[in-house]
Amino acid sequence: MVRATAVVPRHTQPRIPPPLAAAPPPRRTRSPFVSRLLRYAALWALAAFFLMPVYVLVVTSFKNPADVSVTRIWELPTSFSLTNFGEVWPKLASGFRNSLSLAIPASLLSSLLGCANGFVLSKIRFPFANIVFPLILFGIFVPYQAIIIPVSQTMTSVGLRGGGDPSGGLFGLMLIHIIYGLPITTLIFRNHFVGLPNTLLESARLDGAGIFRTFVDLAVPLAKPAFAVSIIWQFTSSWNDFMFGAMMTSRDSWPVTIALNNVAGGQAIPFGQAMAGALLVSLPTLVIYVLLGRFFMRGLLAGTLQD
């Protein structure tokens, strides 16, 4: 007797799952508290390293002149003293006045002209606009050293250098900083106005406002963040200038950077006076950053997220 057997196709046979692989050992992860602690420790260490010169500057400035020495430069002052400031201020007072009369008009005028350039280049269509803007930006990449001789010769020939200028060269120096700052201020304001909706300009045009009226009443009030960036940049650049100041101005019109160099550049350096002078010279730029700093990043990043 033959027994019938059923043949089950292979594809219908039940599959036996393979044996489970051994699970890997659990990874040891740092706790969020430890990671945060390490991160903040590294940041504090970098900040302390960066601020070491500032510490030496402040501590030495307020020391008694008898306590100032190279070997004790890291020590805290034994007594609080303003003697260094009193001794160095008469040497810097004239330079402070000259630098303020230079930096304030240069930063404001350069920012206004850059605002006008940026508005025109971003919102007004005119022939060769795509060529004019790169040509203006080319000025950013021209170093001071490359133009110092032609600038000196040009300013001398037009009577705006040294004794030939009634201001002792300050007016010519201010003109240099205004012109040399136009490329970067134009870039700042052009990036800002790119993000300005065209519907605002069309509304102003429907109300009867021309280009100049639209610029004054609409564009300038909306450009406060860009003005903050431009003024900070230009004020710092003109305030810290040494090379053009030494080349363009006569003795009575020297900016404060040259006066500070004369304090710290002698054979016997009064370290207390030099540190106190450096602290005084840095205060105007610090005040500008404090007053306009809240607009700085907003204006610096304006237009970067636009298409």
GROMACS .gro file of C-alpha atoms in nm:
model
  307
    1MET     CA    1   0.000   0.000   0.000
    2VAL     CA    2   0.146   0.328  -0.109
    3ARG     CA    3   0.108   0.618   0.128
    4ALA     CA    4   0.056   0.954  -0.041
    5THR     CA    5   0.266   1.238   0.090
    6ALA     CA    6   0.198   1.602   0.025
    7VAL     CA    7   0.486   1.811  -0.103
    8VAL     CA    8   0.486   2.163   0.037
    9PRO     CA    9   0.641   2.422  -0.192
   10ARG     CA   10   0.961   2.576  -0.061
   11HIS     CA   11   0.831   2.929  -0.071
   12THR     CA   12   0.541   2.837   0.155
   13GLN     CA   13   0.753   2.670   0.420
   14PRO     CA   14   0.768   2.869   0.742
   15ARG     CA   15   1.092   3.054   0.792
   16ILE     CA   16   1.277   3.002   1.109
   17PRO     CA   17   1.415   3.336   1.227
   18PRO     CA   18   1.789   3.346   1.279
   19PRO     CA   19   1.913   3.358   1.630
   20LEU     CA   20   1.917   3.706   1.770
   21ALA     CA   21   2.256   3.873   1.771
   22ALA     CA   22   2.394   3.975   2.101
   23ALA     CA   23   2.298   4.337   2.180
   24PRO     CA   24   2.596   4.574   2.194
   25PRO     CA   25   2.686   4.699   2.537
   26PRO     CA   26   2.518   5.030   2.619
   27ARG     CA   27   2.730   5.336   2.549
   28ARG     CA   28   2.837   5.553   2.830
   29THR     CA   29   2.712   5.903   2.760
   30ARG     CA   30   2.809   6.213   2.945
   31SER     CA   31   2.538   6.372   3.144
   32PRO     CA   32   2.410   6.707   3.014
   33PHE     CA   33   2.542   6.874   3.327
   34VAL     CA   34   2.899   6.754   3.265
   35SER     CA   35   2.890   6.856   2.898
   36ARG     CA   36   2.759   7.199   2.988
   37LEU     CA   37   3.020   7.236   3.261
   38LEU     CA   38   3.305   7.150   3.022
   39ARG     CA   39   3.170   7.385   2.757
   40TYR     CA   40   3.143   7.678   2.996
   41ALA     CA   41   3.484   7.604   3.145
   42ALA     CA   42   3.643   7.621   2.798
   43LEU     CA   43   3.460   7.945   2.717
   44TRP     CA   44   3.564   8.106   3.046
   45ALA     CA   45   3.925   7.999   2.990
   46LEU     CA   46   3.928   8.153   2.640
   47ALA     CA   47   3.764   8.471   2.769
   48ALA     CA   48   4.021   8.500   3.049
   49PHE     CA   49   4.306   8.453   2.802
   50PHE     CA   50   4.160   8.718   2.572
   51LEU     CA   51   4.107   8.966   2.858
   52MET     CA   52   4.455   8.935   3.008
   53PRO     CA   53   4.588   9.245   2.826
   54VAL     CA   54   4.278   9.438   2.939
   55TYR     CA   55   4.346   9.334   3.297
   56VAL     CA   56   4.706   9.455   3.276
   57LEU     CA   57   4.590   9.780   3.115
   58VAL     CA   58   4.333   9.861   3.383
   59VAL     CA   59   4.539   9.747   3.680
   60THR     CA   60   4.850   9.938   3.574
   61SER     CA   61   4.650  10.252   3.497
   62PHE     CA   62   4.520  10.282   3.853
   63LYS     CA   63   4.850  10.203   4.028
   64ASN     CA   64   5.063  10.459   4.201
   65PRO     CA   65   5.357  10.548   3.969
   66ALA     CA   66   5.600  10.421   4.232
   67ASP     CA   67   5.435  10.074   4.221
   68VAL     CA   68   5.453  10.036   3.842
   69SER     CA   69   5.724   9.798   3.722
   70VAL     CA   70   5.762   9.522   3.466
   71THR     CA   71   5.821   9.255   3.730
   72ARG     CA   72   5.504   9.350   3.923
   73ILE     CA   73   5.278   9.411   3.628
   74TRP     CA   74   5.031   9.134   3.725
   75GLU     CA   75   4.990   9.249   4.084
   76LEU     CA   76   4.684   9.438   4.198
   77PRO     CA   77   4.741   9.802   4.303
   78THR     CA   78   4.819   9.850   4.669
   79SER     CA   79   4.633  10.181   4.659
   80PHE     CA   80   4.387  10.334   4.413
   81SER     CA   81   4.549  10.629   4.233
   82LEU     CA   82   4.453  10.861   3.945
   83THR     CA   83   4.800  11.010   3.918
   84ASN     CA   84   4.873  10.845   3.585
   85PHE     CA   85   4.559  10.990   3.429
   86GLY     CA   86   4.637  11.336   3.560
   87GLU     CA   87   4.991  11.321   3.418
   88VAL     CA   88   4.898  11.182   3.074
   89TRP     CA   89   4.584  11.387   3.003
   90PRO     CA   90   4.767  11.713   2.918
   91LYS     CA   91   4.969  11.519   2.661
   92LEU     CA   92   4.654  11.376   2.498
   93ALA     CA   93   4.402  11.661   2.531
   94SER     CA   94   4.489  11.829   2.201
   95GLY     CA   95   4.491  11.496   2.018
   96PHE     CA   96   4.152  11.409   2.166
   97ARG     CA   97   4.000  11.729   2.029
   98ASN     CA   98   4.157  11.671   1.689
   99SER     CA   99   4.039  11.310   1.669
  100LEU     CA  100   3.684  11.397   1.775
  101SER     CA  101   3.665  11.677   1.516
  102LEU     CA  102   3.786  11.423   1.260
  103ALA     CA  103   3.601  11.102   1.350
  104ILE     CA  104   3.251  11.239   1.412
  105PRO     CA  105   3.205  11.424   1.079
  106ALA     CA  106   3.387  11.151   0.884
  107SER     CA  107   3.167  10.873   1.019
  108LEU     CA  108   2.841  11.066   0.975
  109LEU     CA  109   2.911  11.197   0.624
  110SER     CA  110   3.047  10.867   0.501
  111SER     CA  111   2.740  10.689   0.638
  112LEU     CA  112   2.499  10.935   0.473
  113LEU     CA  113   2.672  10.907   0.137
  114GLY     CA  114   2.686  10.528   0.167
  115CYS     CA  115   2.315  10.528   0.253
  116ALA     CA  116   2.237  10.722  -0.065
  117ASN     CA  117   2.456  10.491  -0.273
  118GLY     CA  118   2.300  10.178  -0.125
  119PHE     CA  119   1.947  10.305  -0.180
  120VAL     CA  120   2.011  10.390  -0.544
  121LEU     CA  121   2.197  10.067  -0.620
  122SER     CA  122   1.930   9.846  -0.462
  123LYS     CA  123   1.604  10.016  -0.558
  124ILE     CA  124   1.659  10.224  -0.872
  125ARG     CA  125   1.721  10.067  -1.211
  126PHE     CA  126   1.976  10.251  -1.424
  127PRO     CA  127   2.217  10.148  -1.700
  128PHE     CA  128   2.533   9.963  -1.595
  129ALA     CA  129   2.419   9.927  -1.234
  130ASN     CA  130   2.568   9.577  -1.224
  131ILE     CA  131   2.904   9.724  -1.321
  132VAL     CA  132   2.901  10.030  -1.093
  133PHE     CA  133   2.846   9.831  -0.774
  134PRO     CA  134   3.146   9.594  -0.819
  135LEU     CA  135   3.365   9.891  -0.911
  136ILE     CA  136   3.270  10.064  -0.586
  137LEU     CA  137   3.335   9.746  -0.387
  138PHE     CA  138   3.680   9.719  -0.542
  139GLY     CA  139   3.788  10.003  -0.314
  140ILE     CA  140   3.754   9.773  -0.012
  141PHE     CA  141   4.047   9.563  -0.134
  142VAL     CA  142   4.286   9.855  -0.196
  143PRO     CA  143   4.529   9.872   0.102
  144TYR     CA  144   4.634  10.203   0.254
  145GLN     CA  145   4.998  10.142   0.166
  146ALA     CA  146   4.919  10.119  -0.206
  147ILE     CA  147   4.775  10.472  -0.225
  148ILE     CA  148   4.974  10.663   0.035
  149ILE     CA  149   5.212  10.827  -0.214
  150PRO     CA  150   4.950  10.939  -0.473
  151VAL     CA  151   4.718  11.058  -0.194
  152SER     CA  152   5.001  11.258  -0.037
  153GLN     CA  153   5.092  11.418  -0.369
  154THR     CA  154   4.729  11.496  -0.452
  155MET     CA  155   4.653  11.652  -0.114
  156THR     CA  156   4.971  11.859  -0.128
  157SER     CA  157   4.886  11.991  -0.475
  158VAL     CA  158   4.535  12.100  -0.368
  159GLY     CA  159   4.655  12.253  -0.040
  160LEU     CA  160   4.492  12.006   0.200
  161ARG     CA  161   4.802  11.859   0.364
  162GLY     CA  162   4.986  11.983   0.669
  163GLY     CA  163   5.059  12.353   0.688
  164GLY     CA  164   4.898  12.419   0.349
  165ASP     CA  165   4.557  12.344   0.502
  166PRO     CA  166   4.411  12.605   0.740
  167SER     CA  167   4.296  12.319   0.963
  168GLY     CA  168   4.647  12.175   0.974
  169GLY     CA  169   4.552  11.885   0.749
  170LEU     CA  170   4.247  11.769   0.945
  171PHE     CA  171   4.006  11.860   0.666
  172GLY     CA  172   4.209  11.666   0.410
  173LEU     CA  173   4.239  11.372   0.650
  174MET     CA  174   3.862  11.376   0.703
  175LEU     CA  175   3.809  11.377   0.326
  176ILE     CA  176   4.035  11.073   0.291
  177HIS     CA  177   3.838  10.876   0.550
  178ILE     CA  178   3.504  10.973   0.394
  179ILE     CA  179   3.609  10.861   0.046
  180TYR     CA  180   3.795  10.552   0.162
  181GLY     CA  181   3.495  10.446   0.372
  182LEU     CA  182   3.240  10.474   0.091
  183PRO     CA  183   3.285  10.116  -0.043
  184ILE     CA  184   3.211   9.947   0.289
  185THR     CA  185   2.927  10.185   0.384
  186THR     CA  186   2.772  10.139   0.039
  187LEU     CA  187   2.785   9.761   0.085
  188ILE     CA  188   2.626   9.782   0.431
  189PHE     CA  189   2.335   9.999   0.319
  190ARG     CA  190   2.285   9.818  -0.010
  191ASN     CA  191   2.246   9.488   0.178
  192HIS     CA  192   1.999   9.657   0.413
  193PHE     CA  193   1.783   9.811   0.141
  194VAL     CA  194   1.766   9.486  -0.057
  195GLY     CA  195   1.531   9.358   0.214
  196LEU     CA  196   1.307   9.667   0.197
  197PRO     CA  197   0.975   9.574   0.025
  198ASN     CA  198   0.919   9.744  -0.307
  199THR     CA  199   0.555   9.799  -0.212
  200LEU     CA  200   0.667  10.072   0.030
  201LEU     CA  201   0.836  10.259  -0.252
  202GLU     CA  202   0.534  10.215  -0.476
  203SER     CA  203   0.308  10.352  -0.202
  204ALA     CA  204   0.532  10.655  -0.162
  205ARG     CA  205   0.529  10.707  -0.539
  206LEU     CA  206   0.148  10.692  -0.544
  207ASP     CA  207   0.141  10.958  -0.272
  208GLY     CA  208   0.342  11.186  -0.498
  209ALA     CA  209   0.684  11.147  -0.336
  210GLY     CA  210   0.983  11.166  -0.565
  211ILE     CA  211   1.312  10.980  -0.528
  212PHE     CA  212   1.469  11.234  -0.292
  213ARG     CA  213   1.157  11.261  -0.074
  214THR     CA  214   1.127  10.882  -0.058
  215PHE     CA  215   1.491  10.854   0.044
  216VAL     CA  216   1.467  11.117   0.319
  217ASP     CA  217   1.125  11.032   0.463
  218LEU     CA  218   1.119  10.656   0.412
  219ALA     CA  219   1.459  10.500   0.352
  220VAL     CA  220   1.669  10.690   0.608
  221PRO     CA  221   1.434  10.632   0.907
  222LEU     CA  222   1.418  10.260   0.825
  223ALA     CA  223   1.797  10.227   0.805
  224LYS     CA  224   1.881  10.273   1.174
  225PRO     CA  225   2.049   9.930   1.213
  226ALA     CA  226   2.260   9.991   0.903
  227PHE     CA  227   2.355  10.336   1.032
  228ALA     CA  228   2.466  10.178   1.359
  229VAL     CA  229   2.697   9.935   1.177
  230SER     CA  230   2.831  10.203   0.944
  231ILE     CA  231   2.896  10.460   1.218
  232ILE     CA  232   3.068  10.205   1.442
  233TRP     CA  233   3.287  10.090   1.154
  234GLN     CA  234   3.379  10.438   1.031
  235PHE     CA  235   3.426  10.595   1.372
  236THR     CA  236   3.657  10.314   1.481
  237SER     CA  237   3.853  10.329   1.156
  238SER     CA  238   3.908  10.706   1.163
  239TRP     CA  239   3.969  10.718   1.540
  240ASN     CA  240   4.236  10.446   1.529
  241ASP     CA  241   4.409  10.579   1.217
  242PHE     CA  242   4.780  10.643   1.259
  243MET     CA  243   4.942  10.626   0.915
  244PHE     CA  244   4.729  10.885   0.735
  245GLY     CA  245   4.730  11.104   1.045
  246ALA     CA  246   5.108  11.110   1.058
  247MET     CA  247   5.128  11.178   0.685
  248MET     CA  248   4.857  11.442   0.647
  249THR     CA  249   4.859  11.658   0.960
  250SER     CA  250   5.096  11.910   1.112
  251ARG     CA  251   5.211  11.899   1.474
  252ASP     CA  252   4.921  12.104   1.616
  253SER     CA  253   4.664  11.886   1.436
  254TRP     CA  254   4.799  11.542   1.524
  255PRO     CA  255   4.525  11.290   1.613
  256VAL     CA  256   4.525  11.118   1.949
  257THR     CA  257   4.694  10.803   1.818
  258ILE     CA  258   5.010  10.998   1.741
  259ALA     CA  259   4.999  11.168   2.081
  260LEU     CA  260   4.967  10.827   2.248
  261ASN     CA  261   5.258  10.695   2.044
  262ASN     CA  262   5.472  10.985   2.165
  263VAL     CA  263   5.389  10.893   2.526
  264ALA     CA  264   5.475  10.524   2.483
  265GLY     CA  265   5.750  10.553   2.223
  266GLY     CA  266   6.027  10.725   2.418
  267GLN     CA  267   6.350  10.573   2.544
  268ALA     CA  268   6.222  10.563   2.902
  269ILE     CA  269   5.862  10.445   2.885
  270PRO     CA  270   5.634  10.556   3.168
  271PHE     CA  271   5.424  10.239   3.176
  272GLY     CA  272   5.162  10.385   3.405
  273GLN     CA  273   5.103  10.685   3.180
  274ALA     CA  274   5.108  10.469   2.866
  275MET     CA  275   4.845  10.233   3.008
  276ALA     CA  276   4.630  10.517   3.136
  277GLY     CA  277   4.654  10.691   2.798
  278ALA     CA  278   4.557  10.373   2.613
  279LEU     CA  279   4.257  10.332   2.842
  280LEU     CA  280   4.147  10.691   2.779
  281VAL     CA  281   4.192  10.657   2.403
  282SER     CA  282   3.979  10.341   2.395
  283LEU     CA  283   3.685  10.500   2.579
  284PRO     CA  284   3.520  10.683   2.283
  285THR     CA  285   3.500  10.368   2.070
  286LEU     CA  286   3.371  10.176   2.373
  287VAL     CA  287   3.097  10.436   2.423
  288ILE     CA  288   2.998  10.409   2.055
  289TYR     CA  289   2.970  10.029   2.083
  290VAL     CA  290   2.763  10.055   2.402
  291LEU     CA  291   2.521  10.310   2.253
  292LEU     CA  292   2.479  10.144   1.912
  293GLY     CA  293   2.565   9.782   1.989
  294ARG     CA  294   2.203   9.663   2.008
  295PHE     CA  295   2.159   9.756   1.642
  296PHE     CA  296   2.495   9.616   1.533
  297MET     CA  297   2.417   9.250   1.459
  298ARG     CA  298   2.074   9.334   1.319
  299GLY     CA  299   2.227   9.573   1.068
  300LEU     CA  300   2.524   9.350   0.993
  301LEU     CA  301   2.302   9.057   0.898
  302ALA     CA  302   2.046   9.264   0.704
  303GLY     CA  303   1.991   9.125   0.358
  304THR     CA  304   2.182   8.800   0.417
  305LEU     CA  305   1.864   8.591   0.416
  306GLN     CA  306   1.726   8.748   0.101
  307ASP     CA  307   1.721   8.565  -0.232
   0.00000   0.00000   0.00000
